[in-house]
XYZ file of N, CA and C in Angstrom:
432
model
N 135.666 50.546 31.856
C 135.342 51.486 32.913
C 136.567 51.825 33.761
N 137.528 50.941 33.793
C 138.723 51.212 34.586
C 139.569 52.322 33.983
N 139.565 52.435 32.663
C 140.421 53.421 32.015
C 139.846 54.826 32.047
N 138.511 54.947 31.952
C 137.881 56.274 31.898
C 136.637 56.299 32.785
N 136.804 56.156 34.085
C 135.630 56.061 34.963
C 134.746 57.303 34.951
N 135.308 58.460 34.629
C 134.499 59.683 34.641
C 133.532 59.743 33.462
N 133.756 58.885 32.463
C 132.859 58.840 31.308
C 131.654 57.925 31.533
N 131.644 57.201 32.635
C 130.521 56.299 32.920
C 129.268 57.107 33.237
N 128.102 56.621 32.808
C 126.853 57.283 33.199
C 126.668 57.217 34.712
N 125.937 58.163 35.257
C 125.723 58.247 36.700
C 125.219 56.936 37.310
N 124.203 56.275 36.741
C 123.735 55.032 37.366
C 124.821 53.959 37.438
N 125.689 53.904 36.439
C 126.775 52.924 36.456
C 127.743 53.249 37.589
N 128.070 54.522 37.753
C 128.963 54.925 38.844
C 128.369 54.552 40.197
N 127.081 54.806 40.361
C 126.428 54.515 41.639
C 126.439 53.020 41.917
N 126.136 52.219 40.917
C 126.148 50.764 41.096
C 127.554 50.290 41.439
N 128.562 50.835 40.778
C 129.939 50.434 41.064
C 130.335 50.797 42.493
N 129.996 51.989 42.928
C 130.327 52.418 44.294
C 129.562 51.576 45.310
N 128.269 51.372 45.059
C 127.450 50.576 45.972
C 127.964 49.136 46.049
N 128.343 48.568 44.919
C 128.861 47.199 44.900
C 130.145 47.093 45.710
N 131.021 48.056 45.541
C 132.273 48.058 46.304
C 131.996 48.192 47.799
N 131.077 49.073 48.166
C 130.702 49.254 49.572
C 130.161 47.948 50.157
N 129.254 47.309 49.432
C 128.652 46.066 49.927
C 129.706 44.970 50.076
N 130.626 44.880 49.120
C 131.666 43.858 49.187
C 132.580 44.094 50.386
N 132.986 45.337 50.597
C 133.902 45.637 51.706
C 133.248 45.442 53.070
N 131.973 45.775 53.182
C 131.327 45.752 54.490
C 130.542 44.481 54.795
N 130.104 43.781 53.780
C 129.247 42.613 54.020
C 129.722 41.370 53.283
N 130.873 41.429 52.623
C 131.415 40.348 51.819
C 130.323 39.829 50.873
N 130.014 38.556 50.934
C 129.053 38.001 49.981
C 127.708 37.668 50.617
N 127.458 38.159 51.818
C 126.224 37.817 52.532
C 124.976 38.165 51.714
N 124.860 39.393 51.284
C 123.660 39.811 50.559
C 123.686 39.347 49.107
N 124.870 39.171 48.553
C 124.971 38.622 47.202
C 124.407 37.203 47.190
N 124.756 36.427 48.199
C 124.232 35.060 48.305
C 122.721 35.040 48.435
N 122.186 35.941 49.255
C 120.727 36.026 49.394
C 120.079 36.407 48.066
N 120.691 37.343 47.369
C 120.148 37.765 46.075
C 120.162 36.606 45.083
N 121.224 35.819 45.089
C 121.290 34.675 44.179
C 120.212 33.644 44.497
N 119.892 33.472 45.775
C 118.788 32.574 46.147
C 117.462 33.103 45.614
N 117.263 34.406 45.679
C 116.034 35.000 45.141
C 115.972 34.857 43.623
N 117.115 34.965 42.965
C 117.154 34.784 41.512
C 116.742 33.357 41.156
N 117.183 32.381 41.928
C 116.780 30.991 41.671
C 115.268 30.839 41.788
N 114.683 31.463 42.794
C 113.224 31.413 42.966
C 112.530 32.079 41.774
N 113.002 33.243 41.385
C 112.426 33.966 40.255
C 112.528 33.133 38.974
N 113.669 32.506 38.767
C 113.870 31.660 37.589
C 112.878 30.508 37.574
N 112.699 29.854 38.714
C 111.731 28.744 38.802
C 110.329 29.211 38.456
N 109.936 30.382 38.954
C 108.582 30.884 38.696
C 108.373 31.199 37.218
N 109.345 31.844 36.585
C 109.216 32.114 35.152
C 109.215 30.810 34.361
N 110.051 29.854 34.750
C 110.058 28.554 34.070
C 108.708 27.859 34.210
N 108.088 27.973 35.383
C 106.773 27.362 35.613
C 105.738 27.967 34.665
N 105.744 29.275 34.534
C 104.801 29.949 33.633
C 105.066 29.544 32.181
N 106.340 29.461 31.820
C 106.697 29.172 30.430
C 106.519 27.705 30.053
N 106.169 26.847 31.007
C 105.817 25.467 30.654
C 104.533 25.443 29.838
N 103.630 26.385 30.115
C 102.321 26.415 29.458
C 102.251 27.379 28.279
N 103.247 28.228 28.112
C 103.228 29.247 27.060
C 104.570 29.277 26.349
N 104.533 29.583 25.061
C 105.785 29.690 24.300
C 106.581 30.915 24.716
N 105.881 32.023 24.952
C 106.529 33.271 25.359
C 105.629 34.015 26.341
N 106.219 34.952 27.036
C 105.482 35.918 27.852
C 105.599 37.251 27.117
N 104.473 37.926 26.936
C 104.478 39.243 26.300
C 104.036 40.255 27.346
N 104.811 41.304 27.492
C 104.523 42.312 28.514
C 105.068 43.659 28.067
N 104.629 44.735 28.710
C 105.204 46.042 28.369
C 106.686 46.087 28.755
N 107.481 46.730 27.943
C 108.892 46.879 28.282
C 109.049 47.761 29.516
N 108.294 48.839 29.568
C 108.283 49.716 30.740
C 107.006 49.469 31.528
N 107.066 49.557 32.857
C 105.870 49.307 33.664
C 104.859 50.450 33.651
N 105.212 51.570 33.061
C 104.317 52.732 32.996
C 104.620 53.484 31.708
N 103.794 54.466 31.415
C 104.028 55.286 30.225
C 105.429 55.891 30.291
N 106.072 55.915 29.163
C 107.413 56.499 29.105
C 107.374 57.956 29.548
N 108.474 58.416 30.050
C 108.567 59.805 30.488
C 109.834 60.407 29.915
N 109.904 61.710 29.948
C 111.099 62.380 29.438
C 112.291 62.006 30.312
N 113.437 61.900 29.683
C 114.645 61.577 30.426
C 114.975 62.698 31.400
N 115.585 62.342 32.531
C 115.934 63.369 33.514
C 116.912 64.391 32.931
N 116.778 65.609 33.398
C 117.677 66.675 32.947
C 118.706 66.947 34.039
N 119.604 67.848 33.759
C 120.643 68.192 34.732
C 120.063 68.869 35.972
N 118.827 69.378 35.861
C 118.188 70.026 37.003
C 117.709 69.008 38.047
N 117.547 67.748 37.645
C 117.108 66.720 38.585
C 118.244 66.400 39.561
N 117.877 66.072 40.779
C 118.882 65.645 41.754
C 119.367 64.244 41.384
N 120.471 63.833 42.003
C 120.987 62.483 41.776
C 119.925 61.461 42.170
N 119.256 61.678 43.293
C 118.208 60.759 43.746
C 117.079 60.669 42.720
N 116.597 61.815 42.247
C 115.495 61.822 41.269
C 115.901 61.114 39.977
N 117.117 61.379 39.536
C 117.612 60.752 38.310
C 117.685 59.244 38.472
N 118.270 58.801 39.567
C 118.417 57.364 39.800
C 117.060 56.688 39.935
N 116.135 57.320 40.644
C 114.802 56.738 40.806
C 114.110 56.589 39.461
N 114.157 57.622 38.629
C 113.542 57.545 37.303
C 114.175 56.435 36.465
N 115.492 56.344 36.513
C 116.177 55.342 35.699
C 115.909 53.931 36.205
N 115.861 53.748 37.515
C 115.574 52.417 38.058
C 114.125 52.012 37.805
N 113.218 52.976 37.817
C 111.816 52.670 37.507
C 111.669 52.136 36.087
N 112.540 52.575 35.193
C 112.439 52.155 33.792
C 112.821 50.699 33.584
N 113.570 50.096 34.497
C 114.054 48.732 34.267
C 113.333 47.681 35.106
N 112.236 48.060 35.747
C 111.531 47.088 36.595
C 111.088 45.837 35.848
N 110.684 45.967 34.595
C 110.241 44.794 33.836
C 111.387 44.077 33.138
N 112.464 44.768 32.853
C 113.560 44.153 32.099
C 114.629 43.529 32.991
N 114.911 44.127 34.130
C 116.004 43.671 34.991
C 115.875 42.223 35.453
N 114.674 41.731 35.767
C 114.597 40.337 36.218
C 115.195 39.346 35.214
N 115.067 39.633 33.935
C 115.563 38.695 32.929
C 117.066 38.825 32.733
N 117.641 39.958 33.121
C 119.101 40.059 33.162
C 119.635 39.098 34.214
N 118.885 38.930 35.298
C 119.312 38.051 36.381
C 119.036 36.583 36.067
N 117.854 36.281 35.510
C 117.492 34.875 35.289
C 118.137 34.284 34.044
N 118.435 35.119 33.068
C 119.030 34.619 31.839
C 118.031 34.213 30.776
N 116.741 34.422 31.022
C 115.749 34.120 29.984
C 115.963 35.051 28.792
N 115.848 34.521 27.564
C 115.977 35.405 26.409
C 114.809 36.379 26.361
N 115.106 37.638 26.151
C 114.065 38.670 26.122
C 114.504 39.789 25.197
N 113.531 40.375 24.517
C 113.816 41.542 23.687
C 112.591 42.430 23.641
N 112.805 43.638 23.186
C 111.719 44.610 23.091
C 111.548 45.024 21.638
N 110.293 45.073 21.201
C 109.991 45.550 19.853
C 109.094 46.773 19.953
N 109.092 47.560 18.913
C 108.274 48.766 18.848
C 106.798 48.393 18.945
N 106.095 49.019 19.881
C 104.652 48.777 20.028
C 103.855 50.040 19.736
N 104.485 51.020 19.135
C 103.773 52.242 18.783
C 104.115 53.397 19.702
N 103.208 54.374 19.729
C 103.405 55.578 20.538
C 102.300 55.698 21.574
N 102.624 56.308 22.690
C 101.634 56.532 23.739
C 100.611 57.565 23.277
N 99.455 57.535 23.909
C 98.427 58.533 23.608
C 98.796 59.848 24.277
N 98.251 60.925 23.771
C 98.513 62.237 24.360
C 99.826 62.809 23.876
N 100.074 64.024 24.340
C 101.302 64.709 23.954
C 102.197 64.893 25.164
N 103.454 64.692 25.043
C 104.102 64.246 23.827
C 103.890 62.742 23.631
N 103.737 62.319 22.401
C 103.621 60.899 22.091
C 105.006 60.279 22.243
N 105.104 59.328 23.158
C 106.393 58.702 23.437
C 106.353 57.234 23.025
N 107.502 56.666 22.677
C 107.518 55.282 22.209
C 107.133 54.295 23.308
N 106.455 53.229 22.890
C 106.090 52.125 23.779
C 106.751 50.862 23.247
N 107.185 50.015 24.153
C 107.815 48.768 23.750
C 107.035 47.561 24.226
N 107.082 46.498 23.428
C 106.492 45.214 23.782
C 107.651 44.254 24.036
N 107.741 43.736 25.262
C 108.818 42.823 25.591
C 108.341 41.395 25.396
N 109.177 40.607 24.764
C 108.890 39.204 24.506
C 109.946 38.390 25.237
N 109.498 37.483 26.107
C 110.387 36.675 26.932
C 110.137 35.211 26.610
N 111.209 34.445 26.462
C 111.060 33.037 26.113
C 111.656 32.093 27.132
N 111.494 30.822 26.828
C 112.069 29.769 27.671
C 113.592 29.840 27.610
N 114.210 29.307 28.631
C 115.669 29.275 28.677
C 116.213 28.614 27.413
N 117.193 29.233 26.818
C 117.906 28.738 25.643
C 117.031 28.652 24.390
N 115.856 29.272 24.415
C 114.976 29.252 23.243
C 114.916 30.641 22.613
N 116.074 31.184 22.333
C 116.168 32.506 21.716
C 115.449 32.544 20.366
N 115.498 31.431 19.646
C 114.913 31.403 18.309
C 113.421 31.722 18.339
N 112.684 31.132 19.273
C 111.247 31.411 19.357
C 111.000 32.886 19.648
N 111.778 33.468 20.532
C 111.633 34.892 20.856
C 111.859 35.737 19.601
N 112.890 35.420 18.854
C 113.172 36.161 17.621
C 112.067 35.965 16.583
N 111.531 34.753 16.489
C 110.454 34.491 15.528
C 109.188 35.263 15.889
N 108.854 35.304 17.172
C 107.676 36.063 17.605
C 107.893 37.553 17.337
N 109.080 38.044 17.645
C 109.381 39.461 17.401
C 109.265 39.785 15.916
N 109.769 38.929 15.083
C 109.688 39.154 13.633
C 108.231 39.148 13.175
N 107.430 38.224 13.708
C 106.010 38.169 13.345
C 105.291 39.447 13.764
N 105.615 39.957 14.942
C 105.007 41.212 15.410
C 105.385 42.348 14.463
N 106.662 42.445 14.129
C 107.107 43.513 13.232
C 106.438 43.420 11.866
N 106.351 42.223 11.318
C 105.734 42.060 9.998
C 104.246 42.377 10.043
N 103.589 41.997 11.124
C 102.145 42.189 11.237
C 101.778 43.652 11.445
N 102.474 44.307 12.352
C 102.078 45.658 12.739
C 102.831 46.769 12.032
N 104.019 46.510 11.561
C 104.841 47.596 11.032
C 105.196 47.428 9.576
N 104.743 46.362 8.961
C 104.953 46.156 7.534
C 106.421 46.329 7.147
N 107.309 45.781 7.998
C 108.724 45.795 7.650
C 108.932 44.882 6.451
N 110.028 45.015 5.765
C 110.254 44.169 4.582
C 110.091 42.693 4.912
N 109.456 42.007 3.990
C 109.164 40.584 4.211
C 110.414 39.776 4.139
């Protein structure tokens, strides 16, 4: 990103600018608070995963929508893009292994892809991959 910053997608640019602003004006105050919240979130997911091998949930919290066009404002574009990561972003922070597999198409037109997210215990990537493979073999008849 340092060599060609103008090639970065808009959300990446905004995050980079916001991060720089927060660092210059607040040092690590809010970063520290965020890390404390991540620890709490990690504990809660670990608590749930004591009783279950994986958590299965929609990749997106709502029906998929068309990607923003150039006619959308920066605010509208960012809001749409941030709404798409509400279910996935927590695991970027906690480090739990997670992946999304094809769950078919939404009803109605246009039919848009739906994803099934599979989340596993810390350091148990293998179980997540095995569940994903079982889903693919069961529902999509991928090669055995």
